[in-house]
Tab-separated table of C-alpha atoms and ligand atoms in Angstrom:
chain	number	residue	atom	x	y	z
A	146	MET	CA	121.171	185.863	178.732
A	147	SER	CA	119.755	189.365	180.394
A	148	SER	CA	119.791	191.216	176.771
A	149	GLN	CA	117.388	188.848	175.698
A	150	PRO	CA	113.339	190.314	175.370
A	151	ARG	CA	111.437	188.298	177.712
A	152	LEU	CA	108.997	186.372	175.724
A	153	VAL	CA	112.072	185.287	173.723
A	154	GLU	CA	113.559	183.663	177.454
A	155	VAL	CA	109.890	182.036	177.581
A	156	ARG	CA	109.812	180.437	174.195
A	157	GLN	CA	113.222	179.024	174.872
A	158	ASN	CA	112.450	177.768	178.277
A	159	VAL	CA	108.947	176.145	177.578
A	160	LEU	CA	110.960	174.427	174.189
A	161	LYS	CA	113.532	173.101	177.337
A	162	GLN	CA	111.427	171.165	178.778
A	163	ASN	CA	109.275	170.147	175.895
A	164	ASP	CA	112.802	168.455	174.901
A	165	LEU	CA	113.262	167.123	178.242
A	166	LEU	CA	109.526	165.830	178.439
A	167	ALA	CA	109.966	164.257	174.250
A	168	ARG	CA	113.086	162.744	175.685
A	169	GLU	CA	112.048	160.923	178.609
A	170	LEU	CA	108.519	160.275	176.184
A	171	ARG	CA	111.089	158.785	173.111
A	172	LYS	CA	113.274	156.175	176.596
A	173	ARG	CA	109.882	154.928	177.070
A	174	PHE	CA	108.164	153.618	173.327
A	175	GLN	CA	112.183	152.061	173.261
A	176	ASP	CA	111.579	150.704	176.133
A	177	ALA	CA	108.079	149.191	174.865
A	178	ASP	CA	109.315	147.983	171.976
A	179	VAL	CA	107.126	151.044	170.290
A	180	ARG	CA	107.952	152.408	166.641
A	181	VAL	CA	106.670	156.541	166.872
A	182	VAL	CA	106.064	157.729	163.581
A	183	SER	CA	104.118	161.640	163.076
A	184	LEU	CA	102.828	163.133	160.337
A	185	VAL	CA	103.321	167.066	159.570
A	186	SER	CA	102.239	169.219	156.988
A	187	SER	CA	99.533	172.441	156.107
A	188	PRO	CA	95.910	171.753	155.953
A	189	GLY	CA	94.944	168.991	153.036
A	190	SER	CA	97.768	167.781	152.784
A	191	GLY	CA	95.740	164.307	153.134
A	192	LYS	CA	97.498	163.305	156.596
A	193	THR	CA	93.966	161.802	157.097
A	194	ALA	CA	94.197	159.493	154.298
A	195	PHE	CA	97.469	158.917	154.842
A	196	LEU	CA	96.925	158.089	158.035
A	197	GLU	CA	94.002	155.975	157.575
A	198	LYS	CA	95.015	153.793	154.561
A	199	ALA	CA	98.038	153.057	156.351
A	200	LEU	CA	96.598	151.682	159.828
A	201	THR	CA	93.975	149.951	157.573
A	202	LEU	CA	97.342	148.192	155.930
A	203	LEU	CA	99.074	147.293	158.661
A	204	ARG	CA	96.355	146.289	161.496
A	205	PRO	CA	96.467	142.857	159.778
A	206	LYS	CA	100.011	142.938	161.126
A	207	PHE	CA	100.574	144.604	164.109
A	208	ARG	CA	98.879	146.429	166.452
A	209	VAL	CA	98.734	150.091	165.439
A	210	ALA	CA	97.199	152.527	167.275
A	211	ALA	CA	97.214	156.893	166.055
A	212	LEU	CA	96.945	159.585	168.258
A	213	VAL	CA	95.344	163.077	166.414
A	214	GLY	CA	95.953	166.392	166.860
A	215	ASP	CA	93.257	168.509	165.876
A	216	LEU	CA	92.355	172.682	167.017
A	217	ALA	CA	88.604	172.417	166.863
A	218	THR	CA	87.318	169.067	165.770
A	219	GLU	CA	87.130	165.488	165.864
A	220	ASN	CA	85.794	164.202	162.512
A	221	ASP	CA	89.556	162.880	162.667
A	222	ALA	CA	89.625	160.333	165.311
A	223	ALA	CA	86.026	159.270	164.449
A	224	ARG	CA	87.087	158.965	160.483
A	225	LEU	CA	90.437	157.072	161.616
A	226	ALA	CA	88.510	154.743	164.160
A	227	ARG	CA	87.193	152.925	161.010
A	228	SER	CA	90.514	151.110	160.443
A	229	GLY	CA	89.650	149.701	163.667
A	230	ALA	CA	92.993	150.702	164.833
A	231	ALA	CA	93.413	152.561	168.806
A	232	VAL	CA	92.475	156.197	168.002
A	233	LYS	CA	92.487	159.184	170.423
A	234	GLN	CA	92.288	163.340	169.258
A	235	ILE	CA	94.343	165.562	170.659
A	236	VAL	CA	92.542	168.278	170.925
A	237	THR	CA	94.454	171.401	170.926
A	238	GLY	CA	92.165	174.761	171.131
A	239	THR	CA	93.465	177.803	170.334
A	240	ILE	CA	97.283	176.264	169.919
A	241	CYS	CA	98.364	174.545	166.132
A	242	HIS	CA	100.832	172.658	167.082
A	243	LEU	CA	101.503	169.293	168.955
A	244	ASP	CA	103.829	169.741	172.309
A	245	ALA	CA	104.988	166.109	173.743
A	246	GLN	CA	102.899	167.059	176.684
A	247	MET	CA	100.029	166.554	175.978
A	248	VAL	CA	100.863	163.211	173.664
A	249	GLU	CA	101.916	162.076	176.868
A	250	LYS	CA	98.370	162.579	178.499
A	251	ALA	CA	96.645	161.102	175.506
A	252	LEU	CA	99.062	158.476	175.828
A	253	ALA	CA	97.942	157.683	179.946
A	254	GLU	CA	95.208	155.173	179.602
A	255	TRP	CA	96.998	153.549	176.979
A	256	SER	CA	99.520	150.608	177.375
A	257	LEU	CA	102.404	151.399	175.054
A	258	GLU	CA	104.139	147.648	175.648
A	259	GLU	CA	100.581	146.345	173.417
A	260	LEU	CA	101.349	147.976	170.008
A	261	ASP	CA	104.053	148.110	167.871
A	262	VAL	CA	103.512	151.146	165.616
A	263	LEU	CA	101.872	154.719	166.756
A	264	PHE	CA	100.538	157.705	164.310
A	265	ILE	CA	100.937	160.699	165.735
A	266	GLU	CA	99.325	163.217	163.586
A	267	ASN	CA	100.327	166.977	164.269
A	268	VAL	CA	98.203	169.882	163.393
A	269	GLY	CA	97.727	171.211	160.166
A	270	ASN	CA	101.060	173.421	159.988
A	271	LEU	CA	103.844	174.298	158.468
A	272	VAL	CA	105.539	176.397	160.594
A	273	CYS	CA	105.891	175.772	164.565
A	274	PRO	CA	105.514	171.862	164.926
A	275	SER	CA	108.692	171.775	163.694
A	276	SER	CA	110.280	173.676	167.386
A	277	TYR	CA	108.686	170.599	168.928
A	278	ASP	CA	110.082	167.253	169.565
A	279	LEU	CA	107.105	164.943	170.336
A	280	GLY	CA	109.362	161.495	171.212
A	281	GLU	CA	108.609	160.693	167.512
A	282	ASP	CA	111.872	158.002	166.001
A	283	LEU	CA	110.570	159.283	162.561
A	284	ARG	CA	109.275	162.377	161.133
A	285	LEU	CA	106.688	162.719	157.942
A	286	VAL	CA	106.223	165.889	155.840
A	287	LEU	CA	102.946	165.381	153.999
A	288	LEU	CA	102.922	167.400	150.602
A	289	SER	CA	100.437	167.106	148.289
A	290	VAL	CA	100.742	167.161	144.373
A	291	THR	CA	98.174	169.960	144.527
A	292	GLU	CA	100.362	172.532	146.884
A	293	GLY	CA	102.701	173.887	144.237
A	294	GLU	CA	106.239	172.245	144.062
A	295	ASP	CA	107.944	175.708	146.086
A	296	LYS	CA	106.547	174.140	149.465
A	297	PRO	CA	109.881	173.360	150.739
A	298	LEU	CA	111.364	176.679	149.276
A	299	LYS	CA	108.681	178.433	151.468
A	300	TYR	CA	108.953	175.785	154.895
A	301	PRO	CA	112.608	175.461	154.494
A	302	THR	CA	112.718	173.883	158.355
A	303	ILE	CA	109.737	171.605	158.298
A	304	PHE	CA	111.520	170.172	156.287
A	305	ASN	CA	114.445	169.946	157.217
A	306	THR	CA	113.501	168.507	160.621
A	307	ALA	CA	111.774	165.967	158.885
A	308	ASP	CA	113.618	162.448	158.000
A	309	ILE	CA	111.204	161.495	154.916
A	310	ALA	CA	109.302	163.792	152.896
A	311	VAL	CA	106.643	162.249	151.195
A	312	ILE	CA	103.974	163.203	148.481
A	313	THR	CA	100.016	162.780	148.830
A	314	LYS	CA	97.585	162.270	146.190
A	315	ILE	CA	100.168	161.595	143.727
A	316	ASP	CA	97.054	160.200	141.364
A	317	LEU	CA	95.900	163.922	141.109
A	318	ALA	CA	99.052	164.490	139.322
A	319	GLU	CA	98.634	164.532	136.321
A	320	ALA	CA	94.998	167.046	136.361
A	321	VAL	CA	96.713	168.989	138.444
A	322	GLU	CA	99.995	169.368	136.337
A	323	PHE	CA	102.343	168.691	139.174
A	324	GLU	CA	105.579	169.107	138.023
A	325	ARG	CA	107.318	166.088	139.969
A	326	ALA	CA	111.349	167.140	138.575
A	327	ALA	CA	110.394	170.669	140.231
A	328	ALA	CA	109.174	169.162	143.820
A	329	HIS	CA	111.969	166.815	143.760
A	330	HIS	CA	114.452	169.127	142.806
A	331	ASN	CA	113.307	171.658	145.017
A	332	ILE	CA	113.522	168.665	148.729
A	333	GLN	CA	116.911	168.243	147.520
A	334	SER	CA	118.090	171.720	147.335
A	335	VAL	CA	116.630	172.099	150.365
A	336	ARG	CA	117.337	168.713	152.435
A	337	PRO	CA	120.423	166.716	150.304
A	338	GLY	CA	119.719	162.909	150.399
A	339	MET	CA	115.898	162.968	151.915
A	340	LYS	CA	114.479	160.559	151.240
A	341	VAL	CA	110.646	160.633	149.190
A	342	PHE	CA	108.675	158.286	148.993
A	343	GLU	CA	105.345	159.142	146.284
A	344	VAL	CA	101.735	158.039	147.686
A	345	SER	CA	98.639	157.716	146.870
A	346	ALA	CA	96.046	156.867	149.998
A	347	LYS	CA	93.199	156.446	147.149
A	348	THR	CA	94.518	153.825	144.900
A	349	GLY	CA	97.116	152.564	147.654
A	350	ALA	CA	100.231	153.635	145.473
A	351	GLY	CA	103.789	153.462	147.282
A	352	MET	CA	101.968	152.347	150.150
A	353	ASP	CA	104.024	149.426	150.835
A	354	GLU	CA	106.501	150.435	150.288
A	355	LEU	CA	106.583	152.974	152.720
A	356	LEU	CA	104.982	151.403	155.315
A	357	GLN	CA	107.847	148.815	155.164
A	358	LEU	CA	109.919	151.813	156.520
A	359	PHE	CA	108.767	150.912	159.715
A	360	SER	CA	106.385	147.924	160.066
A	361	THR	CA	109.109	145.803	161.396
A	362	THR	CA	109.585	145.571	165.002
A	363	ARG	CA	112.338	147.535	166.457
A	364	SER	CA	114.705	144.732	166.894
A	365	ALA	CA	114.178	143.565	163.682
A	366	GLN	CA	115.317	146.596	162.258
A	367	PRO	CA	118.693	146.984	161.037
A	368	GLU	CA	118.901	151.416	161.998
A	369	GLN	CA	120.561	152.020	158.926
A	370	ALA	CA	117.673	151.358	157.160
A	371	LEU	CA	116.379	154.793	159.127
A	372	ALA	CA	118.881	156.195	158.764
A	373	GLY	CA	119.233	157.410	154.766
B	267	MG	MG1	93.985	165.831	159.616
B	268	ZN	ZN1	101.948	176.568	166.893
């Protein structure tokens, strides 16, 4: 559309390119029968701690791997490698989100057929990751009890583009006077019917229940279990 400012036009093309590539990735994931779960949250919400626990719990039964996006450091990948899972860091430099092309590139040396579950940890950011489809089956938005119950109201788009909300660090809830009812109310007001889990990566509380959602193979998994 000629009336649009050029920058808007460029941005739309970028997103369109991303969507096409994400669609290809999704097809490849399906063909390889690998479940792909992405994590988004603000910095410090406990994505990496959650992921470390998830990889550790899943690894005895499933072939798991993770791609970890970060602006500058490779610390998270080193930390996650302790779980024994295959882990690759995507250092994005100045870019504050992952896109489908970064995911495709990072996967180049891996054989998807050898994986059951692949996690993609996005860069800590509640804004632009919502615009980029990565080809994942499920997107988890994490919200820690230390962040304030109004995060969903401030960042509705990321909640709307995610499939499941995960309240993390629930072991700290009492100490920080987390208002549980308010948090749930805010999530539901932004995204009615959204499935919400409360977990602690530290104590393991709530982890099994959540992991069950995506730890069965695609063919064995009834589709409606993911849809709700
Ligand atoms: Mg991290
Ligand atoms: Zn960004």
